[in-house]
Short mmCIF file of C-alpha atoms and ligand atoms in Angstrom, two decimals:
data_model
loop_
_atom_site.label_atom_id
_atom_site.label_comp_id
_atom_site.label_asym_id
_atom_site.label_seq_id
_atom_site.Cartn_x
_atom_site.Cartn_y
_atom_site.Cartn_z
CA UNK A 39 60.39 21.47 -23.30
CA UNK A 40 63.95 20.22 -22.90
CA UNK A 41 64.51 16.14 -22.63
CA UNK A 42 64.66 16.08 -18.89
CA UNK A 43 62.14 18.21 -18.01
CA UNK A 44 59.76 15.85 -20.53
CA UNK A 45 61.22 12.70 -19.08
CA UNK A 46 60.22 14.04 -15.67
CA UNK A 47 56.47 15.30 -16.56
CA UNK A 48 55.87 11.85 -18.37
CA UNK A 49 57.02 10.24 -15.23
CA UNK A 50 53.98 11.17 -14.14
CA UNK A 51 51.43 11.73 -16.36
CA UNK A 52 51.73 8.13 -17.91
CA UNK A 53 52.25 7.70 -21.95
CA UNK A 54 49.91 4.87 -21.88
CA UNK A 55 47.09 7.28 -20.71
CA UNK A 56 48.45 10.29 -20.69
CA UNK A 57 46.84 10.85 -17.30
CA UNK A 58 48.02 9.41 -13.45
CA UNK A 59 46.84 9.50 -10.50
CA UNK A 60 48.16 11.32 -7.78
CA UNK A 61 48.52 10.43 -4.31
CA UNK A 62 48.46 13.90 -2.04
CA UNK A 63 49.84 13.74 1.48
CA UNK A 64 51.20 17.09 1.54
CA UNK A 65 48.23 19.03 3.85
CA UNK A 66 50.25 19.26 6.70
CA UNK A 67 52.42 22.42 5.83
CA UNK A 68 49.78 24.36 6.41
CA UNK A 69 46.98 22.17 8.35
CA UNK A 70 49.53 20.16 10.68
CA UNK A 71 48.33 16.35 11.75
CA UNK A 72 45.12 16.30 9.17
CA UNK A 73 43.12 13.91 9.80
CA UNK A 74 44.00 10.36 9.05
CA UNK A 75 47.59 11.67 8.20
CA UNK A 76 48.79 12.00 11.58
CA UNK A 77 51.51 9.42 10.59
CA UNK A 78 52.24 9.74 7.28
CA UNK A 79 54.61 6.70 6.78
CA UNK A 80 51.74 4.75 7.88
CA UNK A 81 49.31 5.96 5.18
CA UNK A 82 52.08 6.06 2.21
CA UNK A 83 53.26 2.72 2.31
CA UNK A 84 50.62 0.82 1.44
CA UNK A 85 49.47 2.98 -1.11
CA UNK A 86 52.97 3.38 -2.97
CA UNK A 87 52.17 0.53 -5.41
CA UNK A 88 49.14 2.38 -6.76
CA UNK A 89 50.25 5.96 -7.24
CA UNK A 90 51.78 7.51 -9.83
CA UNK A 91 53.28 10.06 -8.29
CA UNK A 92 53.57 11.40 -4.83
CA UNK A 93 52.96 14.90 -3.48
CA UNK A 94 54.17 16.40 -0.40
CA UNK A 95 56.35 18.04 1.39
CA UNK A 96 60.48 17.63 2.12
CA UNK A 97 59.79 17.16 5.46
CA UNK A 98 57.56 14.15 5.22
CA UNK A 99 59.13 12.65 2.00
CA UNK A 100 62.58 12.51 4.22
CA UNK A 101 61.20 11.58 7.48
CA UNK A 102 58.09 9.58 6.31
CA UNK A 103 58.87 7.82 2.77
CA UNK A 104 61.36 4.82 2.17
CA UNK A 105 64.64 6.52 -0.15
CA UNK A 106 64.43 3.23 -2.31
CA UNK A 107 60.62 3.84 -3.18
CA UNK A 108 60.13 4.50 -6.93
CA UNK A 109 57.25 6.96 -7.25
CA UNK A 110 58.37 10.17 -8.80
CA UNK A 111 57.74 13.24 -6.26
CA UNK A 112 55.67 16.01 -6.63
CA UNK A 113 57.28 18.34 -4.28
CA UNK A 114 55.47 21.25 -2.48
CA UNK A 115 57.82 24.55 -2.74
CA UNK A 116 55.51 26.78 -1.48
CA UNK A 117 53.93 27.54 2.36
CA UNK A 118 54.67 29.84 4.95
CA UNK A 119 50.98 30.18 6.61
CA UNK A 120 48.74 28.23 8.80
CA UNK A 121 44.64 27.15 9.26
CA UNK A 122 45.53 29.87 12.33
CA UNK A 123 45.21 32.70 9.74
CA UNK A 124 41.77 33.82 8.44
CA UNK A 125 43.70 34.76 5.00
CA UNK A 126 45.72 31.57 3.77
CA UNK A 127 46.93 33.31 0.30
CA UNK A 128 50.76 35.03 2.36
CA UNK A 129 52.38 31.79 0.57
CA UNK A 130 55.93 32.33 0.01
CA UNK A 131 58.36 29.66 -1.85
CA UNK A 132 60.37 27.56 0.90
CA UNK A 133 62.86 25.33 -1.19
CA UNK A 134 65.09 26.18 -3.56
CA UNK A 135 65.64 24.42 -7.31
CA UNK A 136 68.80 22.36 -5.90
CA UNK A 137 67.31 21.02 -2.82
CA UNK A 138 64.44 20.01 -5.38
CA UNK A 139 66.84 18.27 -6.96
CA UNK A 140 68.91 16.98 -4.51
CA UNK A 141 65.77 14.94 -3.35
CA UNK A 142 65.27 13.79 -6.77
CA UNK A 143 61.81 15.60 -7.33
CA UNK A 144 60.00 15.05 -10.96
CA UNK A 145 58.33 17.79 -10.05
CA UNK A 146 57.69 20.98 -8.12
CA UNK A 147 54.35 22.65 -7.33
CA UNK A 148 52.78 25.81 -4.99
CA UNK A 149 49.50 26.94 -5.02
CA UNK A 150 48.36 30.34 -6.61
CA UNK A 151 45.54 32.38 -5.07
CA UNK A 152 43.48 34.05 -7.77
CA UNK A 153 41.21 36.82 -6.27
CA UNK A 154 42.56 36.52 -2.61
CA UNK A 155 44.87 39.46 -1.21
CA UNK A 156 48.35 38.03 -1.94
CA UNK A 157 47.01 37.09 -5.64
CA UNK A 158 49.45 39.28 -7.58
CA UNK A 159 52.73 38.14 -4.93
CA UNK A 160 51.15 33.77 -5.61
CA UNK A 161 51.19 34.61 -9.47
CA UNK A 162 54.91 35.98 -9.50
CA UNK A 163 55.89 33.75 -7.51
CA UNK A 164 54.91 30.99 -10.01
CA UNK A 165 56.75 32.92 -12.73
CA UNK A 166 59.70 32.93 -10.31
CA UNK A 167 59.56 29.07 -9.70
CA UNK A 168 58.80 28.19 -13.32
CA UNK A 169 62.03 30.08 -14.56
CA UNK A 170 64.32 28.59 -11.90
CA UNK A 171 62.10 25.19 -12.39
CA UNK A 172 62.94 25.50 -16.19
CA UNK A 173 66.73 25.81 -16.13
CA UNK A 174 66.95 22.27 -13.76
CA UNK A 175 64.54 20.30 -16.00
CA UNK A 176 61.77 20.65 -13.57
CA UNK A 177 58.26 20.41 -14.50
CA UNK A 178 55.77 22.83 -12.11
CA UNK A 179 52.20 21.86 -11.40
CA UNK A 180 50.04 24.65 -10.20
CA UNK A 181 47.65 24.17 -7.80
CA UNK A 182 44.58 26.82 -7.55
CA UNK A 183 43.55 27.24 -4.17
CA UNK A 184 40.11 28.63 -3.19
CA UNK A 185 39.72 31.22 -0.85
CA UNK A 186 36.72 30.75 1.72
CA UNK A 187 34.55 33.49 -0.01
CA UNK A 188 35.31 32.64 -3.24
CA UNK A 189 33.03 30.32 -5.76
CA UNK A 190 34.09 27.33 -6.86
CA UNK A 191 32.59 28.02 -10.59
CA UNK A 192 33.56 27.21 -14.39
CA UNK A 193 33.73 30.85 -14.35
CA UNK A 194 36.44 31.41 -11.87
CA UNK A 195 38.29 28.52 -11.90
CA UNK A 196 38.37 28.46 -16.01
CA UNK A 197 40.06 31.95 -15.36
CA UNK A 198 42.76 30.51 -12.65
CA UNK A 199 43.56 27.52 -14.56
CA UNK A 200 44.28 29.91 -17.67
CA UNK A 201 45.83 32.28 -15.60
CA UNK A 202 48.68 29.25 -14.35
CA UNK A 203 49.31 27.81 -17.67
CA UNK A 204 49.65 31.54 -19.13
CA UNK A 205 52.21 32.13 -16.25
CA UNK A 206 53.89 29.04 -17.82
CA UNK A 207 52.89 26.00 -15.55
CA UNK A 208 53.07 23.01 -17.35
CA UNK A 209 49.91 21.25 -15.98
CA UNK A 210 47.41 22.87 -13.43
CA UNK A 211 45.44 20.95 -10.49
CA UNK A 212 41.88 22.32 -9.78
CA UNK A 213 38.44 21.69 -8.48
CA UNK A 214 35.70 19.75 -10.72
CA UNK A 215 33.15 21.90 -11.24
CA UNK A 216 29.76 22.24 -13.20
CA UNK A 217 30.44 23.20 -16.58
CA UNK A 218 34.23 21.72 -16.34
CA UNK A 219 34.79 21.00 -19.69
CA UNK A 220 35.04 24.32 -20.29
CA UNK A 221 37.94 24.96 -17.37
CA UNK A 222 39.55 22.10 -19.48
CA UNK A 223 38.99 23.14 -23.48
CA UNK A 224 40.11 26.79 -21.82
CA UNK A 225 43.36 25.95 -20.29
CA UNK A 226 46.34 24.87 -22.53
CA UNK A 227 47.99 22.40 -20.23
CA UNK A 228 46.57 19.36 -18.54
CA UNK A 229 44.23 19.85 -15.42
CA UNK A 230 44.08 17.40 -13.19
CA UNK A 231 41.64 17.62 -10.01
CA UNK A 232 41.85 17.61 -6.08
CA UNK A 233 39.07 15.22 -4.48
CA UNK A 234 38.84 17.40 -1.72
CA UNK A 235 36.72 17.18 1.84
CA UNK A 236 36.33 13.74 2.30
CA UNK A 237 33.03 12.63 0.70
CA UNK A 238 30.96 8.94 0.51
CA UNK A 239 33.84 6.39 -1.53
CA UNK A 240 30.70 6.12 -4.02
CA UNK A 241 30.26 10.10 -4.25
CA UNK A 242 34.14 10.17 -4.65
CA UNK A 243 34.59 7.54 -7.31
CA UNK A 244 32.03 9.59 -8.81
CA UNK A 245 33.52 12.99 -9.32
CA UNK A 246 36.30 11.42 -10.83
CA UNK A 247 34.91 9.63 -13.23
CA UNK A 248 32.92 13.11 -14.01
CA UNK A 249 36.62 14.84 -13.89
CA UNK A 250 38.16 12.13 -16.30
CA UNK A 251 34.92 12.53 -19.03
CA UNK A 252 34.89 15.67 -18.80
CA UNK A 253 38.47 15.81 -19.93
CA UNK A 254 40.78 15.83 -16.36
CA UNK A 255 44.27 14.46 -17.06
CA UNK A 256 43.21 12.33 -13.67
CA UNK A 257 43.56 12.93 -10.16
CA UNK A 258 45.63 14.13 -7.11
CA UNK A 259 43.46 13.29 -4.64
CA UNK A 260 44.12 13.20 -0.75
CA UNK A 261 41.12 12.82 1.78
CA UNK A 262 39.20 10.60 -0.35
CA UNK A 263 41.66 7.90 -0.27
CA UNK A 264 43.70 8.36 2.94
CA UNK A 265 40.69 9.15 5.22
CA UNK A 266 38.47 5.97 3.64
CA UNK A 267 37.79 3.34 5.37
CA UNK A 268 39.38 1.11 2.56
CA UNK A 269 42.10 3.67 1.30
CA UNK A 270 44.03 0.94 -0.86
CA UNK A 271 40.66 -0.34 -2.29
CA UNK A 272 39.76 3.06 -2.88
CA UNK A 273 43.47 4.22 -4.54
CA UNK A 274 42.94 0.76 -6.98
CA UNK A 275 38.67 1.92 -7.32
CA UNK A 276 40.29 5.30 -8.86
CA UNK A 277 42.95 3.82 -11.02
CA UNK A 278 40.30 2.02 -13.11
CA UNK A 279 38.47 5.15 -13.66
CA UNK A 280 41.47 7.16 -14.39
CA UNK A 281 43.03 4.59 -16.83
CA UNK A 282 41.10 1.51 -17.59
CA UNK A 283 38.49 3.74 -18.65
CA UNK A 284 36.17 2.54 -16.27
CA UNK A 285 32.66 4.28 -14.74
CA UNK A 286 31.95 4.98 -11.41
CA UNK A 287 29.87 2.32 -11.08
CA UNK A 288 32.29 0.12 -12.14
CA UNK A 289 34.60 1.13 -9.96
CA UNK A 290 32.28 1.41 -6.93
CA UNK A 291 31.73 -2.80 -8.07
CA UNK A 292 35.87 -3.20 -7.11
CA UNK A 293 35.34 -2.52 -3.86
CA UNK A 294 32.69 -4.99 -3.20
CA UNK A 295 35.05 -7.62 -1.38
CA UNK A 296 36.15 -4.76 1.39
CA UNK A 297 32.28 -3.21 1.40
C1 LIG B 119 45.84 21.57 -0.93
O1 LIG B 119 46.30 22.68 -1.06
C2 LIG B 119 46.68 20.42 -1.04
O2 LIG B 119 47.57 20.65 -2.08
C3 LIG B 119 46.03 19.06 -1.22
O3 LIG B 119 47.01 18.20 -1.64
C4 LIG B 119 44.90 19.03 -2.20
O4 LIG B 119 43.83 19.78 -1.74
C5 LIG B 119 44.46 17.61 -2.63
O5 LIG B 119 44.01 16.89 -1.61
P1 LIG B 119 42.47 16.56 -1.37
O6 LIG B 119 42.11 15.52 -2.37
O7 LIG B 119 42.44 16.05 0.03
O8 LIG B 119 41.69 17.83 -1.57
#
């Protein structure tokens, strides 16, 4: 890895820790107003302080998030299909390398679909986007996405996560899973994990502190924090899991003022 391209990945996973935690607003390019993120400015701002990094889209980082913020961006390059479509996996890559960089990105990151019936087009793609990534400096997160028929198992999301890092991403984002350690002590990279649908806050701050011991790099989770009833509580609750170290139950105790 060259200097800027390190610079830029430890931007966001943090030396300290050498994990972060991930703030993701970016389900609109394919979902439109989610849930709860029907004005993203709203949700972002209060939750800046707390993130490590930011991902989303160009549209909502320029229309949605303050120029002067300093959270390093996670930027979503890939999209091109809509919750309209049964099959979600026709992703194409929508910005180039210099926009990327023009909007001062740390990072870029599209999603792969393993198994689906664009897998082999998502897994060139990511070769495509981690050789133009490379020659800017630009780290690539790869995000597995789960078809609707698929299984959410060690088995096939140990072979996704593998699959990414082979293809040269330099961390991977997945879903925890039984058996994750060995997703983890299989992949070469760091794996971080999506929270996904939005759950109880004391079911949430539990799968990541199951993510984190089982050997996540932390979290980019979006529901779980921006749907919550006490989203900033919540953001904080998962910090001290990710790097204080802390258990769930500890965690759950930080929210006890808001509860
Ligand atoms: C999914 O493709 C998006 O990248 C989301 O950012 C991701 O699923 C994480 O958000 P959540 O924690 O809501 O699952």
């Amino acid at each position: 890895m060259d200097w800027g391209l390190r610079n830029r990945f430890s931007s966001i996973l943090q030396p300290a820790t050498g994990r972060c935690v991930m703030l993701a607003v970016d389900h609109g390019y394919f979902q439109g107003p989610t849930t709860g993120l029907e004005q993203p400015g709203r949700v972002i701002k209060p939750l800046l302080p707390y993130a490590d990094a930011l991902m989303l889209t160009r549209g909502v980082l320029r229309n949605c998030v303050d120029p002067a913020a300093r959270v390093p961006i996670v930027l979503r390059v890939s999209g091109g299909t809509s919750v309209l479509k049964d099959d979600l996996s026709d992703e194409e890559l929508t910005v180039s390398m210099e926009e990327a960089i023009r909007l001062n990105a740390a990072c870029v990151t599209m999603s792969i679909f393993v198994g689906s019936p664009h897998e082999k087009a998502s897994l060139t793609n990511l070769g495509r986007l981690v050789d133009e990534a490379q020659g800017y400096g630009l780290p690539v997160l790869a995000v597995t996405a789960v078809g609707k028929e698929m299984v959410r198992d060690a088995r096939y999301l140990s072979l996704a996560c593998r699959i990414a890092a082979e293809l040269g991403a330099h961390f991977v984002k997945t879903y925890y899973c039984e058996g994750f350690e060995k997703v983890v002590g299989g992949c070469p990279v760091p794996v971080i994990i999506a929270g996904g649908k939005k759950i109880e806050e004391r079911e949430a701050l539990k799968l990541a502190y199951h993510a984190v011991r089982d050997g996540a790099a932390g979290v980019d989770m979006g529901r779980n924090i921006f749907q919550s009833q006490w989203p900033v509580e919540m953001i904080r609750a998962v910090r001290t899991i990710v790097h204080d170290n802390k258990t769930d139950t500890q965690a759950w105790d930080t929210l006890k003022p808001a509860r």
